[in-house]
Short mmCIF file of C-alpha atoms in Angstrom, two decimals:
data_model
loop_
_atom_site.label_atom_id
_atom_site.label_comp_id
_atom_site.label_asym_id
_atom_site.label_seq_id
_atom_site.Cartn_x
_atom_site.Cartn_y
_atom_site.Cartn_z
CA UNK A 1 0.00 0.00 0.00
CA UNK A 2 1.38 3.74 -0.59
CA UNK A 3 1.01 6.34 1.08
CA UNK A 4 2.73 9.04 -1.44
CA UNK A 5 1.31 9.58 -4.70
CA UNK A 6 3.24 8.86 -7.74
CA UNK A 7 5.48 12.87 -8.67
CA UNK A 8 5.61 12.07 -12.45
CA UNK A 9 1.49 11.06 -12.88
CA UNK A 10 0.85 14.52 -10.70
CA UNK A 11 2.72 16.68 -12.83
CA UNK A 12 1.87 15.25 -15.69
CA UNK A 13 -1.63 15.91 -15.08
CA UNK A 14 -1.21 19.25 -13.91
CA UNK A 15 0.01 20.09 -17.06
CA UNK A 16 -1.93 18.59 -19.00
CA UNK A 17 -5.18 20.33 -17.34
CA UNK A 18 -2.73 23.89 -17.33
CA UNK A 19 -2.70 23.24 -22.14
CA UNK A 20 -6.50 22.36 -21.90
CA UNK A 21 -6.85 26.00 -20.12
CA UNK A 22 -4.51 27.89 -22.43
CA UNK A 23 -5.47 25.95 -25.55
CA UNK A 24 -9.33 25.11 -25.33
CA UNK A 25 -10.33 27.50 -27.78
CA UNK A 26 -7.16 27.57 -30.21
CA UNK A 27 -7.91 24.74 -33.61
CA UNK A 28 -4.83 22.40 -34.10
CA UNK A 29 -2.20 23.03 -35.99
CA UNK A 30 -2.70 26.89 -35.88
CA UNK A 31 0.73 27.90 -35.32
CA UNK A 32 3.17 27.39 -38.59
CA UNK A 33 6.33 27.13 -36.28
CA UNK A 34 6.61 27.35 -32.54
CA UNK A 35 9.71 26.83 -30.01
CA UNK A 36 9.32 25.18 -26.82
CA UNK A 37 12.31 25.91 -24.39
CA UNK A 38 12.72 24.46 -21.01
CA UNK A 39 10.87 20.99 -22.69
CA UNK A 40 12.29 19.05 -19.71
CA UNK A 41 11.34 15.08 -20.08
CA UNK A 42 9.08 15.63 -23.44
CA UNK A 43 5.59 15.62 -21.57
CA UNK A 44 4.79 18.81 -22.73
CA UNK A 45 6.26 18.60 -26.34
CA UNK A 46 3.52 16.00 -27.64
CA UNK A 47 0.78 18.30 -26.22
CA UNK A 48 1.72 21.29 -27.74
CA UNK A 49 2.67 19.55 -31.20
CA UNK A 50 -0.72 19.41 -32.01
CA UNK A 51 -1.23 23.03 -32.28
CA UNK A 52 1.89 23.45 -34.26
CA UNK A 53 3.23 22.37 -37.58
CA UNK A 54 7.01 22.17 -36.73
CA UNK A 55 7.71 22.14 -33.04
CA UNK A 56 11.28 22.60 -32.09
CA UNK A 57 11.46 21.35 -28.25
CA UNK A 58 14.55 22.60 -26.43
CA UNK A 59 16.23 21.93 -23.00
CA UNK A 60 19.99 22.34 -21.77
CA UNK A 61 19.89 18.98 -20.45
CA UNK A 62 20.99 16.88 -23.22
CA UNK A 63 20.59 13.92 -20.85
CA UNK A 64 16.55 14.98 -20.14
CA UNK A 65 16.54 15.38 -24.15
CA UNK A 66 17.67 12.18 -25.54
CA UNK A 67 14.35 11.86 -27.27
CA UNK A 68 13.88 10.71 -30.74
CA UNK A 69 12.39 13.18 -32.90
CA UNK A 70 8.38 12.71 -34.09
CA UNK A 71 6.96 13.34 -36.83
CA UNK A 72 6.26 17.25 -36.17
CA UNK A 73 8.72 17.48 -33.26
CA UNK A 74 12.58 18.22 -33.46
CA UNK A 75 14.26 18.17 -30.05
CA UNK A 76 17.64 20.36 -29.55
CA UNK A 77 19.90 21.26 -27.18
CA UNK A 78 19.45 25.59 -26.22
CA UNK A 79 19.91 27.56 -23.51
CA UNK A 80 17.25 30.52 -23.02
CA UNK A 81 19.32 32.98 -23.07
CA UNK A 82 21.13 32.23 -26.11
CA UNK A 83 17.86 31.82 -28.06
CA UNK A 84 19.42 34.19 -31.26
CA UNK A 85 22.77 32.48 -31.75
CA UNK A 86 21.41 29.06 -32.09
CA UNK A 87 18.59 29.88 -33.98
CA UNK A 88 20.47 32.59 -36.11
CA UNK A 89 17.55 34.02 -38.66
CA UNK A 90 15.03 32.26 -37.27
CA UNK A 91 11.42 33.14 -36.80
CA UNK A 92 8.36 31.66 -34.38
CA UNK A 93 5.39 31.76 -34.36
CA UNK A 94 4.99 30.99 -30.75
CA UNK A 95 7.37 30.90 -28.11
CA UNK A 96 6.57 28.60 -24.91
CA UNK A 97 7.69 27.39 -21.85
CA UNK A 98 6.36 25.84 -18.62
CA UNK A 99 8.11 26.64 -14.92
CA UNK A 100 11.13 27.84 -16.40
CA UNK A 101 12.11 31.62 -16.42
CA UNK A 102 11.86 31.21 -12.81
CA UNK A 103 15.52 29.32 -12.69
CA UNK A 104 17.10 31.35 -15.16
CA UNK A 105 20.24 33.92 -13.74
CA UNK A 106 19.16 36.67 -16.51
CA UNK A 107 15.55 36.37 -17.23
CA UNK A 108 15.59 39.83 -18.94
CA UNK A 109 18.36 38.39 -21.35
CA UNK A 110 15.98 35.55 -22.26
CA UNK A 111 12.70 37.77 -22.69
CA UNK A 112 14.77 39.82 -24.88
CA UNK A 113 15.96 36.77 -26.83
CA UNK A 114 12.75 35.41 -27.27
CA UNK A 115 11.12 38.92 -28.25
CA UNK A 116 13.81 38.94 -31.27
CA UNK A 117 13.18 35.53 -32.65
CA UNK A 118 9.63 36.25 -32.39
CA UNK A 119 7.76 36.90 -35.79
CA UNK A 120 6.25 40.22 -36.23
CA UNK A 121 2.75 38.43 -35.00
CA UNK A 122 4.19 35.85 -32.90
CA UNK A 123 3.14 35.78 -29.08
CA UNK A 124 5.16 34.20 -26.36
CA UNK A 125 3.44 31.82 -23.48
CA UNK A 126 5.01 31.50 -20.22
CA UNK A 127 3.78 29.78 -17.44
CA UNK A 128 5.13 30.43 -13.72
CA UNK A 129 4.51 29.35 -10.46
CA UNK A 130 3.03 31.90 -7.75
CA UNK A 131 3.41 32.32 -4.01
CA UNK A 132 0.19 30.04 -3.66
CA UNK A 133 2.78 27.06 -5.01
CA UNK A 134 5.79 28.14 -3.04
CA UNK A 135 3.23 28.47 0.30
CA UNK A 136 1.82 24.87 -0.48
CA UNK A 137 5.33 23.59 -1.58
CA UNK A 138 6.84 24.84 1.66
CA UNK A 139 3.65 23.47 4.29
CA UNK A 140 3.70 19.92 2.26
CA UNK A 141 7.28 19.46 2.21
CA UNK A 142 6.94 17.56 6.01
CA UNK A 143 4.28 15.58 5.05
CA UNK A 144 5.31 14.33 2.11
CA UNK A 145 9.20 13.48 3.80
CA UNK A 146 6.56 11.85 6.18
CA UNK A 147 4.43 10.07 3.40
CA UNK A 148 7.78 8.51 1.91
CA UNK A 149 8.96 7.15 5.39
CA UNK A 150 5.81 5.57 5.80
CA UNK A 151 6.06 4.24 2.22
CA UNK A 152 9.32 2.61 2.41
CA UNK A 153 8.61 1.13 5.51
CA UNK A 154 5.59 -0.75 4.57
CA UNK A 155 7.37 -1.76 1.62
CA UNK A 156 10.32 -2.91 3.77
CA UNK A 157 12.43 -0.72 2.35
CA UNK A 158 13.31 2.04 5.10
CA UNK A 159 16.79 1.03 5.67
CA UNK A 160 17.87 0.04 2.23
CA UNK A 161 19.99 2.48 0.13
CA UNK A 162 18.26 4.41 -2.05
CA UNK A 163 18.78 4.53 -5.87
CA UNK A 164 17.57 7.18 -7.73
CA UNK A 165 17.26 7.74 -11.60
CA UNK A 166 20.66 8.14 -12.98
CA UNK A 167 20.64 10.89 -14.97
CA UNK A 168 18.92 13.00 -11.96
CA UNK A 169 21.94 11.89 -9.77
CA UNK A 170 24.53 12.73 -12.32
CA UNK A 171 23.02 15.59 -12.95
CA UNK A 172 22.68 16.47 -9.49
CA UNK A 173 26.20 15.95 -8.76
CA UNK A 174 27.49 18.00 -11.86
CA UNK A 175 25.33 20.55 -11.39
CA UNK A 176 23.44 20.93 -7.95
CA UNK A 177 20.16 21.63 -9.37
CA UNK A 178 17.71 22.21 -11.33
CA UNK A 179 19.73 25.16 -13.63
CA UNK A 180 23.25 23.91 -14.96
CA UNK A 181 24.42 27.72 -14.63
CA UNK A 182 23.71 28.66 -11.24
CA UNK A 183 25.48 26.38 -8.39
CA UNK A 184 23.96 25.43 -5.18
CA UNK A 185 23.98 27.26 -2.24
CA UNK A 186 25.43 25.89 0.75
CA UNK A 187 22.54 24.99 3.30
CA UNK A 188 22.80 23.79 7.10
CA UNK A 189 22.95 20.11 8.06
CA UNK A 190 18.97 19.90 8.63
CA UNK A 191 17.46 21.98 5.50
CA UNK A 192 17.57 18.93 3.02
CA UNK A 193 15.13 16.61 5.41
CA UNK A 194 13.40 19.98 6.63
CA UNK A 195 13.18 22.28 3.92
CA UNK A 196 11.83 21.67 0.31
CA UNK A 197 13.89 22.99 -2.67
CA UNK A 198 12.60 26.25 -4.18
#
């Protein structure tokens, strides 16, 4: 029996239900070409590919991007803030991204990037989390450390080692978090089993 729902099925279907909101009224395949940056494990990408024609999905993680490309969907490796350079001359339609201008060190950089590889009637989506997410992140954060305790030991688990995906430790232990760029701050010996990561 658990406790803890599964992350990935959550998230997935928050997003999901966050396109049906931005979307409902917009016919598929209305947008000739559209970039997608931030595209993190792909979820996103096959949503929004049916409202575009040619998708390019992009993430700085080439490990979260090692997705074969679809039939509409090309997936490359591009930082936000260096939009122009890799996409020298080229135009969108629509620029998108989910939870990610939050992590970036130079957000204005990025906006600015996007605005120039924008066409002249291209519109940019962004979505970001508000204090309402960091209140409930912060007040769940116990529970949920609680939630997984429980978890692992009904499953007989609680003293075992844990393995996590590989990539996400690799990653973690190149980088620190969840933006390649910007290092992690040093925190005090009980923040990691007391303190969620915002």
């Amino acid at each position: 029996m658990r406790i803890k729902a599964d992350w990935t099925t959550y998230l997935h279907d928050l997003r999901r239900h966050e396109m049906e909101v931005v979307f409902r009224h917009c016919p598929k395949k209305i947008f000739p070409k559209v970039l997608e940056l931030g595209a993190g494990d792909g979820f996103v990408s096959t949503i929004l590919a049916e409202y575009a024609h040619e998708l390019i999905s992009t993430d700085m993680n080439a490990e979260r991007l090692n997705m074969a490309d679809r039939e509409n969907i090309t997936f490359k490796i591009c930082d936000a803030e260096n939009v122009v350079d890799v996409f020298k001359g080229q135009r969108f339609d629509m620029i998108f991204s989910s939870s990610l201008l939050e992590h970036l060190p130079d957000c204005d950089r990025a906006l600015a990037q996007m605005h120039q590889a924008l066409t002249d009637e291209g519109i940019s989506i962004h979505y970001l989390p508000n204090r309402y997410w960091k209140l409930t992140t912060i007040l769940l954060h116990i529970p949920n450390k609680l939630a997984v305790l429980i978890d692992k030991a009904t499953a007989g688990r609680l003293f075992k080692r844990r393995k996590g995906h590989k990539w996400f430790k690799a990653y973690k232990e190149r980088f620190g978090g969840n933006n390649m760029k910007v290092g992690r701050r040093k925190q005090f010996f009980l923040a990691k089993p007391l303190l969620p990561r915002i």
